[in-house]
Short mmCIF file of C-alpha atoms and ligand atoms in Angstrom, two decimals:
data_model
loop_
_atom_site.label_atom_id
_atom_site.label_comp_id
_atom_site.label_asym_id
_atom_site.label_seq_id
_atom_site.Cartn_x
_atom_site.Cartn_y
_atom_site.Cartn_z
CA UNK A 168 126.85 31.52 96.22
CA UNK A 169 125.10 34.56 95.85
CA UNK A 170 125.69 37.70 93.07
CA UNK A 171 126.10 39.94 95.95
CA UNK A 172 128.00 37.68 98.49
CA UNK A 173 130.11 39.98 100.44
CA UNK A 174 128.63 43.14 99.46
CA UNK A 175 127.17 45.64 102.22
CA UNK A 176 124.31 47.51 100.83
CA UNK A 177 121.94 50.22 102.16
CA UNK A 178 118.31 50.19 101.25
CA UNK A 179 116.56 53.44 102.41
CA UNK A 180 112.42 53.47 103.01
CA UNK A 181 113.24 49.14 103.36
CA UNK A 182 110.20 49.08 106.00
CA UNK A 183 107.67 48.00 103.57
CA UNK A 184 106.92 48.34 99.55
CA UNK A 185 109.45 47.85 97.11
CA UNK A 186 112.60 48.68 99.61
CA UNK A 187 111.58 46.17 101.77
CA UNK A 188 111.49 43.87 98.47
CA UNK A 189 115.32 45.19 97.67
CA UNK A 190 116.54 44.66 101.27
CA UNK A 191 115.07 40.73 100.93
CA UNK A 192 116.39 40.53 97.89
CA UNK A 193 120.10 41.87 98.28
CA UNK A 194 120.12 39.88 101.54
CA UNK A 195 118.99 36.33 99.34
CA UNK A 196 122.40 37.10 97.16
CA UNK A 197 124.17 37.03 100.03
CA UNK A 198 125.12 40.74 100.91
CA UNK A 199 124.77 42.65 104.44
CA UNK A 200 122.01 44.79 104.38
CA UNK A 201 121.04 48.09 106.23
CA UNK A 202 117.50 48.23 106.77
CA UNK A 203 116.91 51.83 106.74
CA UNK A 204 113.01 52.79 107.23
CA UNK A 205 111.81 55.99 109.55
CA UNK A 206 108.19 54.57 109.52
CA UNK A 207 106.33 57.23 108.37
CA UNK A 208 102.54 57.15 107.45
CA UNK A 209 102.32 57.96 103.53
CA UNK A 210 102.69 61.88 104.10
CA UNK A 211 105.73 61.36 106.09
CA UNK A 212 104.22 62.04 109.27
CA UNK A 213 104.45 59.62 112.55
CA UNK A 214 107.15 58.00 112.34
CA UNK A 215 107.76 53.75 113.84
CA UNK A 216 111.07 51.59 114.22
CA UNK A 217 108.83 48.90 113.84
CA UNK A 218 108.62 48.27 109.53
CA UNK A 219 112.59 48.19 109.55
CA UNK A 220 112.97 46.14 112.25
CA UNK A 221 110.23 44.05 110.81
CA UNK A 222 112.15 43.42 107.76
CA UNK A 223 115.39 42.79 109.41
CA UNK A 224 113.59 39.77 111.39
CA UNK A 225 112.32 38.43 108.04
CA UNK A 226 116.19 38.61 106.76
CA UNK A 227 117.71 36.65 109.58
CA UNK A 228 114.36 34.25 110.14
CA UNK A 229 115.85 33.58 106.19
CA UNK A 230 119.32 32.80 107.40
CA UNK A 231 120.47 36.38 106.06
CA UNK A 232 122.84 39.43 107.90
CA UNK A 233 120.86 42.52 108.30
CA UNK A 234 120.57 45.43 111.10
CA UNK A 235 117.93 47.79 110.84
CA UNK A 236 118.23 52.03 110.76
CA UNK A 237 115.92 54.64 112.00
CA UNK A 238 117.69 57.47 109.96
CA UNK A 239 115.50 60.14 108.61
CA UNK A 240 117.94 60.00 105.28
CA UNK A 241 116.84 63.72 103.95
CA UNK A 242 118.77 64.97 107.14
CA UNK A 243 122.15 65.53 106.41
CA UNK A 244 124.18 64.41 110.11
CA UNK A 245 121.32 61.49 110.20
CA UNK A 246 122.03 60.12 106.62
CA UNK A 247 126.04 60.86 107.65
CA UNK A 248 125.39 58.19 110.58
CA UNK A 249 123.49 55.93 108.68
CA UNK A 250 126.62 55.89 106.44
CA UNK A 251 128.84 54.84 109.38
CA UNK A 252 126.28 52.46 111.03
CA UNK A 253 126.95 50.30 107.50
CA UNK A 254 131.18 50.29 107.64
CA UNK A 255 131.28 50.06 112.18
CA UNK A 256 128.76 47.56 111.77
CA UNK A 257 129.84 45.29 108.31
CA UNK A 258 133.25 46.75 107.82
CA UNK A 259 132.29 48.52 104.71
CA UNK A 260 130.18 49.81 102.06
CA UNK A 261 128.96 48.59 99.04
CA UNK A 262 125.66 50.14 97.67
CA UNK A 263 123.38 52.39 98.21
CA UNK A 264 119.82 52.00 97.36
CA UNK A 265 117.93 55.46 97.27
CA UNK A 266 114.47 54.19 97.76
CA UNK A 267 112.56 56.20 100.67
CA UNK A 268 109.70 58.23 99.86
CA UNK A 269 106.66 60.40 100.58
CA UNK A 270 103.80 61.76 98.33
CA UNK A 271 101.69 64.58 98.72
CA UNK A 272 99.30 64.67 96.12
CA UNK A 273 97.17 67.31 94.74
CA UNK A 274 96.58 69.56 91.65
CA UNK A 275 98.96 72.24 90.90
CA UNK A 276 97.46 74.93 91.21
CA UNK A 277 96.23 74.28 94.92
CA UNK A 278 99.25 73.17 96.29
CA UNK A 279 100.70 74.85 99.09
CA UNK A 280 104.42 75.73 100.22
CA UNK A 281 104.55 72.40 103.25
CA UNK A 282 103.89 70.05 100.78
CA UNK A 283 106.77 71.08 97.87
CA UNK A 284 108.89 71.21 100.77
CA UNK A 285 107.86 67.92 102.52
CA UNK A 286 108.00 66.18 99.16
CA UNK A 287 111.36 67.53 97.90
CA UNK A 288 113.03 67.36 101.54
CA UNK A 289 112.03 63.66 101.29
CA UNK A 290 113.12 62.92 97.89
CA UNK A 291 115.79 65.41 96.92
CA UNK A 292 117.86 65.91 100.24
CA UNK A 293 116.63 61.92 100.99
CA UNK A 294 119.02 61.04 97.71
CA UNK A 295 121.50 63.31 98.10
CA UNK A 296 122.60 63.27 101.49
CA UNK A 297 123.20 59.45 101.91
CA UNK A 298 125.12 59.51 98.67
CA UNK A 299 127.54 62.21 99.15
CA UNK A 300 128.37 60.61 102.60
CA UNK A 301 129.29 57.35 100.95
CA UNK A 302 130.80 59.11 98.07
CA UNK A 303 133.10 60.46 100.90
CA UNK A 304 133.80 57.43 101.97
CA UNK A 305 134.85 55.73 98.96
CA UNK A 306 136.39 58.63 97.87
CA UNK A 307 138.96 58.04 101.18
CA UNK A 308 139.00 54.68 100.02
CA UNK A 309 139.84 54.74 96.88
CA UNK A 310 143.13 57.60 97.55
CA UNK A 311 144.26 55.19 100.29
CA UNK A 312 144.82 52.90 96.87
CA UNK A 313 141.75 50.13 98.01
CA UNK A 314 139.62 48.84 94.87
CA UNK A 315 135.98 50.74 95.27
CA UNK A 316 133.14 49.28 93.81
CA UNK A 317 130.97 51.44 94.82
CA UNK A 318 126.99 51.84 93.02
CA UNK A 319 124.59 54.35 94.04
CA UNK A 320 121.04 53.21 92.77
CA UNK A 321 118.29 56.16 92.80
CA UNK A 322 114.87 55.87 92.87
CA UNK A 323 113.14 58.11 89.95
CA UNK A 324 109.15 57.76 88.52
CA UNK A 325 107.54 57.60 85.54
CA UNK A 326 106.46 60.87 87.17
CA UNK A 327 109.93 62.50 87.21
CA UNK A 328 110.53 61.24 83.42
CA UNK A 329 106.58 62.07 81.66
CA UNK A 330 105.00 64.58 84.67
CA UNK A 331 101.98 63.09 86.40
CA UNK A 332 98.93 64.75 86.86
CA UNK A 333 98.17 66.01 90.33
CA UNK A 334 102.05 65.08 91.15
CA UNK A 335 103.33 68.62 90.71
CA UNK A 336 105.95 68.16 93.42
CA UNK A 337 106.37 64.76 93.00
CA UNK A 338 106.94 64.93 89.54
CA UNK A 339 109.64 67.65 90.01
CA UNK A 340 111.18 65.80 92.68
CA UNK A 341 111.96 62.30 90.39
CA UNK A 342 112.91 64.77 87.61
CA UNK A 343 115.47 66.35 89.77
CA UNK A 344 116.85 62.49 91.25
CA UNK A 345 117.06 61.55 87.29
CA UNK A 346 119.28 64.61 86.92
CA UNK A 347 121.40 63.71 89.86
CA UNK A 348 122.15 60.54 88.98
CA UNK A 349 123.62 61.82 85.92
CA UNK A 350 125.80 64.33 87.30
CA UNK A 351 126.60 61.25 90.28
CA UNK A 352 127.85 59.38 87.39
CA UNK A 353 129.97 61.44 85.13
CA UNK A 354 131.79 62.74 88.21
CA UNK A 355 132.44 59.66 90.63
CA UNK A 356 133.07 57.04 87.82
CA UNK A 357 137.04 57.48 87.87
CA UNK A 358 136.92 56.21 91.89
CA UNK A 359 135.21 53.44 90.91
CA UNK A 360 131.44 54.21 91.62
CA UNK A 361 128.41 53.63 89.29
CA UNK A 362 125.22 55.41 89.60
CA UNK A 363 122.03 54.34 87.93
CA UNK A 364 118.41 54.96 88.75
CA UNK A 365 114.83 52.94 88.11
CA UNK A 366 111.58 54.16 87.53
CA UNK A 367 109.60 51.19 88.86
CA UNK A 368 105.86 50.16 89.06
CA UNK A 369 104.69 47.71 91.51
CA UNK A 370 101.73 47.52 93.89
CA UNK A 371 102.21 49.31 97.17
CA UNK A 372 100.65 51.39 99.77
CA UNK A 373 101.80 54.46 97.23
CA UNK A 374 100.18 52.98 94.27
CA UNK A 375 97.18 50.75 95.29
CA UNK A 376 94.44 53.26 95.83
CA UNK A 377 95.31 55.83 93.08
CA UNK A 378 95.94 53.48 90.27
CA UNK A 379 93.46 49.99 91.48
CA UNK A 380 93.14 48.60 88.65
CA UNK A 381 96.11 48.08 87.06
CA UNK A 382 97.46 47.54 90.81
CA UNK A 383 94.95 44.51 91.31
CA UNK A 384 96.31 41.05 92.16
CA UNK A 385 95.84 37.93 89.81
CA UNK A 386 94.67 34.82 90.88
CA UNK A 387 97.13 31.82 91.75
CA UNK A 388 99.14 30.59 89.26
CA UNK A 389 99.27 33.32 87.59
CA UNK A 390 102.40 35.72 86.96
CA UNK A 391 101.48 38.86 89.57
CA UNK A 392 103.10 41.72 87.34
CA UNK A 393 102.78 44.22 90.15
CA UNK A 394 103.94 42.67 92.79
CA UNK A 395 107.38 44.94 94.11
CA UNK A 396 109.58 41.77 94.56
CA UNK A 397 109.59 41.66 90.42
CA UNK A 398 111.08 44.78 90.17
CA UNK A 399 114.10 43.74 92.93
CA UNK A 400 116.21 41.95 90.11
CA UNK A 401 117.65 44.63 88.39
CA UNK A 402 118.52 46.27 91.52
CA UNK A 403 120.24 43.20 92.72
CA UNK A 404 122.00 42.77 89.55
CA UNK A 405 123.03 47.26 89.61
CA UNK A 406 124.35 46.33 92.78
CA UNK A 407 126.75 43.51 92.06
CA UNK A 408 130.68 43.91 90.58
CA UNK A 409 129.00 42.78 87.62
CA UNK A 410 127.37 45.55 86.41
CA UNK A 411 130.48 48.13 86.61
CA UNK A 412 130.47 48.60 82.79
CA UNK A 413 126.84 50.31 83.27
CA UNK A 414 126.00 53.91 84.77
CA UNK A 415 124.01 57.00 84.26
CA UNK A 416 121.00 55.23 83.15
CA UNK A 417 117.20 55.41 84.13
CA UNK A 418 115.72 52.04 83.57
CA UNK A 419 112.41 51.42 83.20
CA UNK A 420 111.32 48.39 85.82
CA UNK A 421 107.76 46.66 85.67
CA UNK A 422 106.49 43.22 86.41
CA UNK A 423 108.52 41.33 83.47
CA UNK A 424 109.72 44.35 82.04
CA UNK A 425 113.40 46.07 81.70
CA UNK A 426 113.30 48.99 79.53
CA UNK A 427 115.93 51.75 79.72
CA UNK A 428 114.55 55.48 79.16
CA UNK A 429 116.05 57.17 76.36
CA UNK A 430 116.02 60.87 78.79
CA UNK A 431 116.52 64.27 77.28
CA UNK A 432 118.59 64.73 73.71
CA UNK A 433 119.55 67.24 71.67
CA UNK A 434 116.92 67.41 68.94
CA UNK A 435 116.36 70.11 65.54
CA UNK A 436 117.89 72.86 66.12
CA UNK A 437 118.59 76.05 63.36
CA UNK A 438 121.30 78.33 63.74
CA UNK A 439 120.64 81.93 62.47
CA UNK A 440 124.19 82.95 63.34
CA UNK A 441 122.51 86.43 65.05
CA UNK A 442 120.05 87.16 67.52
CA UNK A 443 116.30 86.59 66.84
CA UNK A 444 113.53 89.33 66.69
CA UNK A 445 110.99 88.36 68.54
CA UNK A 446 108.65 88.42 65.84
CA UNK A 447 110.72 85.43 63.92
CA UNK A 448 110.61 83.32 66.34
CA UNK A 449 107.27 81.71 66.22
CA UNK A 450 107.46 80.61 62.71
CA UNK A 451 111.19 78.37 63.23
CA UNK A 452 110.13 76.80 66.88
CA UNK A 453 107.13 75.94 64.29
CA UNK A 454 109.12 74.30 62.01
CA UNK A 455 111.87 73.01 64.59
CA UNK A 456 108.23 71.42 66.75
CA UNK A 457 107.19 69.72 63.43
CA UNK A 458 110.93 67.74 62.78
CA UNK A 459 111.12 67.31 66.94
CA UNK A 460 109.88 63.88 68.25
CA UNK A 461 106.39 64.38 70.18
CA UNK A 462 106.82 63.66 73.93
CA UNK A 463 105.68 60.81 75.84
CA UNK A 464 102.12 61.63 77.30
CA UNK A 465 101.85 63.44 80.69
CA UNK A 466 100.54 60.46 82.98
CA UNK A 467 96.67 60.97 83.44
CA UNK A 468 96.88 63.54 81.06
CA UNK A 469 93.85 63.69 78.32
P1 NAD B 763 106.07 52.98 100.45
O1 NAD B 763 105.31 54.12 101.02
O2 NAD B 763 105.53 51.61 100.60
O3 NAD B 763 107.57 52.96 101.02
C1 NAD B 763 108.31 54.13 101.23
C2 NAD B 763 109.06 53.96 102.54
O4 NAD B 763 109.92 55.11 102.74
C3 NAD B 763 108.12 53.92 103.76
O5 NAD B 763 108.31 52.70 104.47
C4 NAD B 763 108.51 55.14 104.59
O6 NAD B 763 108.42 54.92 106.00
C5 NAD B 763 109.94 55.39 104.13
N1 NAD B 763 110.38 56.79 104.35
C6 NAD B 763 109.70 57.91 104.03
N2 NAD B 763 110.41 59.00 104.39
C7 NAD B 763 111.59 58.54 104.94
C8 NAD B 763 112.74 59.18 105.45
N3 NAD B 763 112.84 60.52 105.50
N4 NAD B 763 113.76 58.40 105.91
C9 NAD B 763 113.67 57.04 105.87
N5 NAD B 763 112.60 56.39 105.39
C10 NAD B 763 111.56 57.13 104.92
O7 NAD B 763 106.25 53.33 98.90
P2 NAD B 763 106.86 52.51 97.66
O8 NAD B 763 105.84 52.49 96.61
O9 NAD B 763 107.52 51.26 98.11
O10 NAD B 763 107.97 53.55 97.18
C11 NAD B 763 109.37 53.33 97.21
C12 NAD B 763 110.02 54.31 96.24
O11 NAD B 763 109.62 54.00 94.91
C13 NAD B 763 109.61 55.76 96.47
O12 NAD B 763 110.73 56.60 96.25
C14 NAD B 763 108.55 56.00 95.42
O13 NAD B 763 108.41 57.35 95.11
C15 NAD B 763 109.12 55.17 94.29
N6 NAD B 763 108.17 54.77 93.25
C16 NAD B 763 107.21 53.84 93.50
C17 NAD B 763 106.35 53.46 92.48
C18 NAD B 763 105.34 52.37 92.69
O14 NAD B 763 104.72 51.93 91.69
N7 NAD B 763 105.12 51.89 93.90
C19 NAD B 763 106.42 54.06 91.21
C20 NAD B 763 107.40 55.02 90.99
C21 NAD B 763 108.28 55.36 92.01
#
């Protein structure tokens, strides 16, 4: 008996890193899983069937049900089919897991038009083209009177929540998939879908150069914080009819960790009850900057 016995869930980017840790994962609880990777280099360039269909051998070698998908997900007719590959192949759909990604990193101020539109294509459309598809679908479902269970699990950053340095694009990309899972949640909760996103960190070809240190792995016997299978749980657990009580959340996912991020809030505010002269202003966003609480640290900032 698994948590997600019976349950047919798409992992996107499940070639290698932490999708391919999801897709292993999901598939050990029992569900179906859609091994969705295009096999792109880093940059998103050159892409393989070989990672997904990689992972999908590992599944069955395990005694689990998986097919594998060559979908580019940020297209919108390939994500579409990707959608349909999951209910002609398992009868249904379950979950989606938002994980595929790119990064083109650089500092702001020399970054050029291909790479915002690389990394947002990648991350933005990637999200939320797969998930309005399946929203479709259990839209249809739920009308024709079925039960939907339906979660949609995004993929957000530390990036997208503090700003990273040299991440311009990045960083606005993950802010803009925190967003989205937000407005995912508050409008497809009454047919029965959740929608929650992570901001995980776990050592992968994305993270093992630019942060080596704190990406290094410990000796045997000892707990390996960053390895990407750690952060796999939660996702397992988002994905399960367990966890319908929970959505529009960005959790915080590391090694032993499960934090939730508290996001944007209302904070001081002062009403003048008229519009401001310019001159005024400075002195009340003073005074409103001193109550405020002070933001969490741009990553590699200072
Ligand atoms: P990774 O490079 O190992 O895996 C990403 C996978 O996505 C690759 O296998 C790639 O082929 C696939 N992919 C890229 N574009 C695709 C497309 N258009 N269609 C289908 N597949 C595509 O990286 P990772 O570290 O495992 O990252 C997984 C996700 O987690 C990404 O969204 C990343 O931004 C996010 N993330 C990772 C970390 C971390 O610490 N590793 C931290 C924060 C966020």
């Amino acid at each position: 008996m698994g948590i997600c016995d019976d349950r047919v869930v798409i992992v996107t980017g499940a070639g290698r890193g932490l999708g391919r840790a999801h897709a292993l994962a999901f598939a050990a609880e029992g569900a179906s899983v859609i091994v969705n990777d295009l096999g792109v280099a880093q940059d998103g360039s050159d892409p393989s069937d070989t990672p997904a269909n990689q992972v999908v051998e590992e599944i069955k070698a395990a005694g689990g049900n998986a097919v594998s998908s060559n979908h580019d997900v940020a297209d919108w007719n390939s994500a579409a089919e990707m959608i349909q590959l999951a209910i002609d192949t398992f009868g249904g759909l379950d979950v989606v897991v938002n994980n595929a990604g790119i990064v083109r990193d650089r500092m702001f101020v020399n970054s050029e038009q291909a790479e915002w539109e690389a990394v947002l294509r990648v991350h933005v459309m990637g999200h939320a083209a797969p998930a309005r598809h399946a929203a479709s679908y259990w839209r249809s479902r739920s009308k024709a009177g079925e039960p939907v269970s339906g979660r949609i699990i995004n993929t957000s950053s530390g990036a997208g929540l503090m700003g990273s340095i040299a991440q311009a694009a990045y960083s606005a990309a993950k802010g803009a998939i925190a967003s989205l899972t937000l407005v995912q949640a508050a409008e497809l909760g009454r047919i029965g879908v959740t929608a929650n996103a992570i901001a995980p960190a776990a050592r992968t070809r994305m993270t093992e150069d630019a942060f080596k240190d704190m990406m290094a792995e410990v000796g045997e016997g000892t707990f390996d914080a960053m390895d990407p299978a750690n952060v796999s749980p939660l996702l397992v657990w988002l994905g399960s009819q367990d966890s319908a009580d929970v959505t529009g959340r960005v959790f915080e996912v590391e090694g032993g960790i499960i934090g939730i991020a508290e996001g944007f809030r209302h904070g001081p505010r002062f009403d003048k009850g008229a519009r401001w002269e310019p001159s005024e202003v400075g002195s009340v966003v003073r005074d409103l900057l001193a109550e405020a609480i002070e933001p969490t640290p741009v990553y590699g900032a200072g």
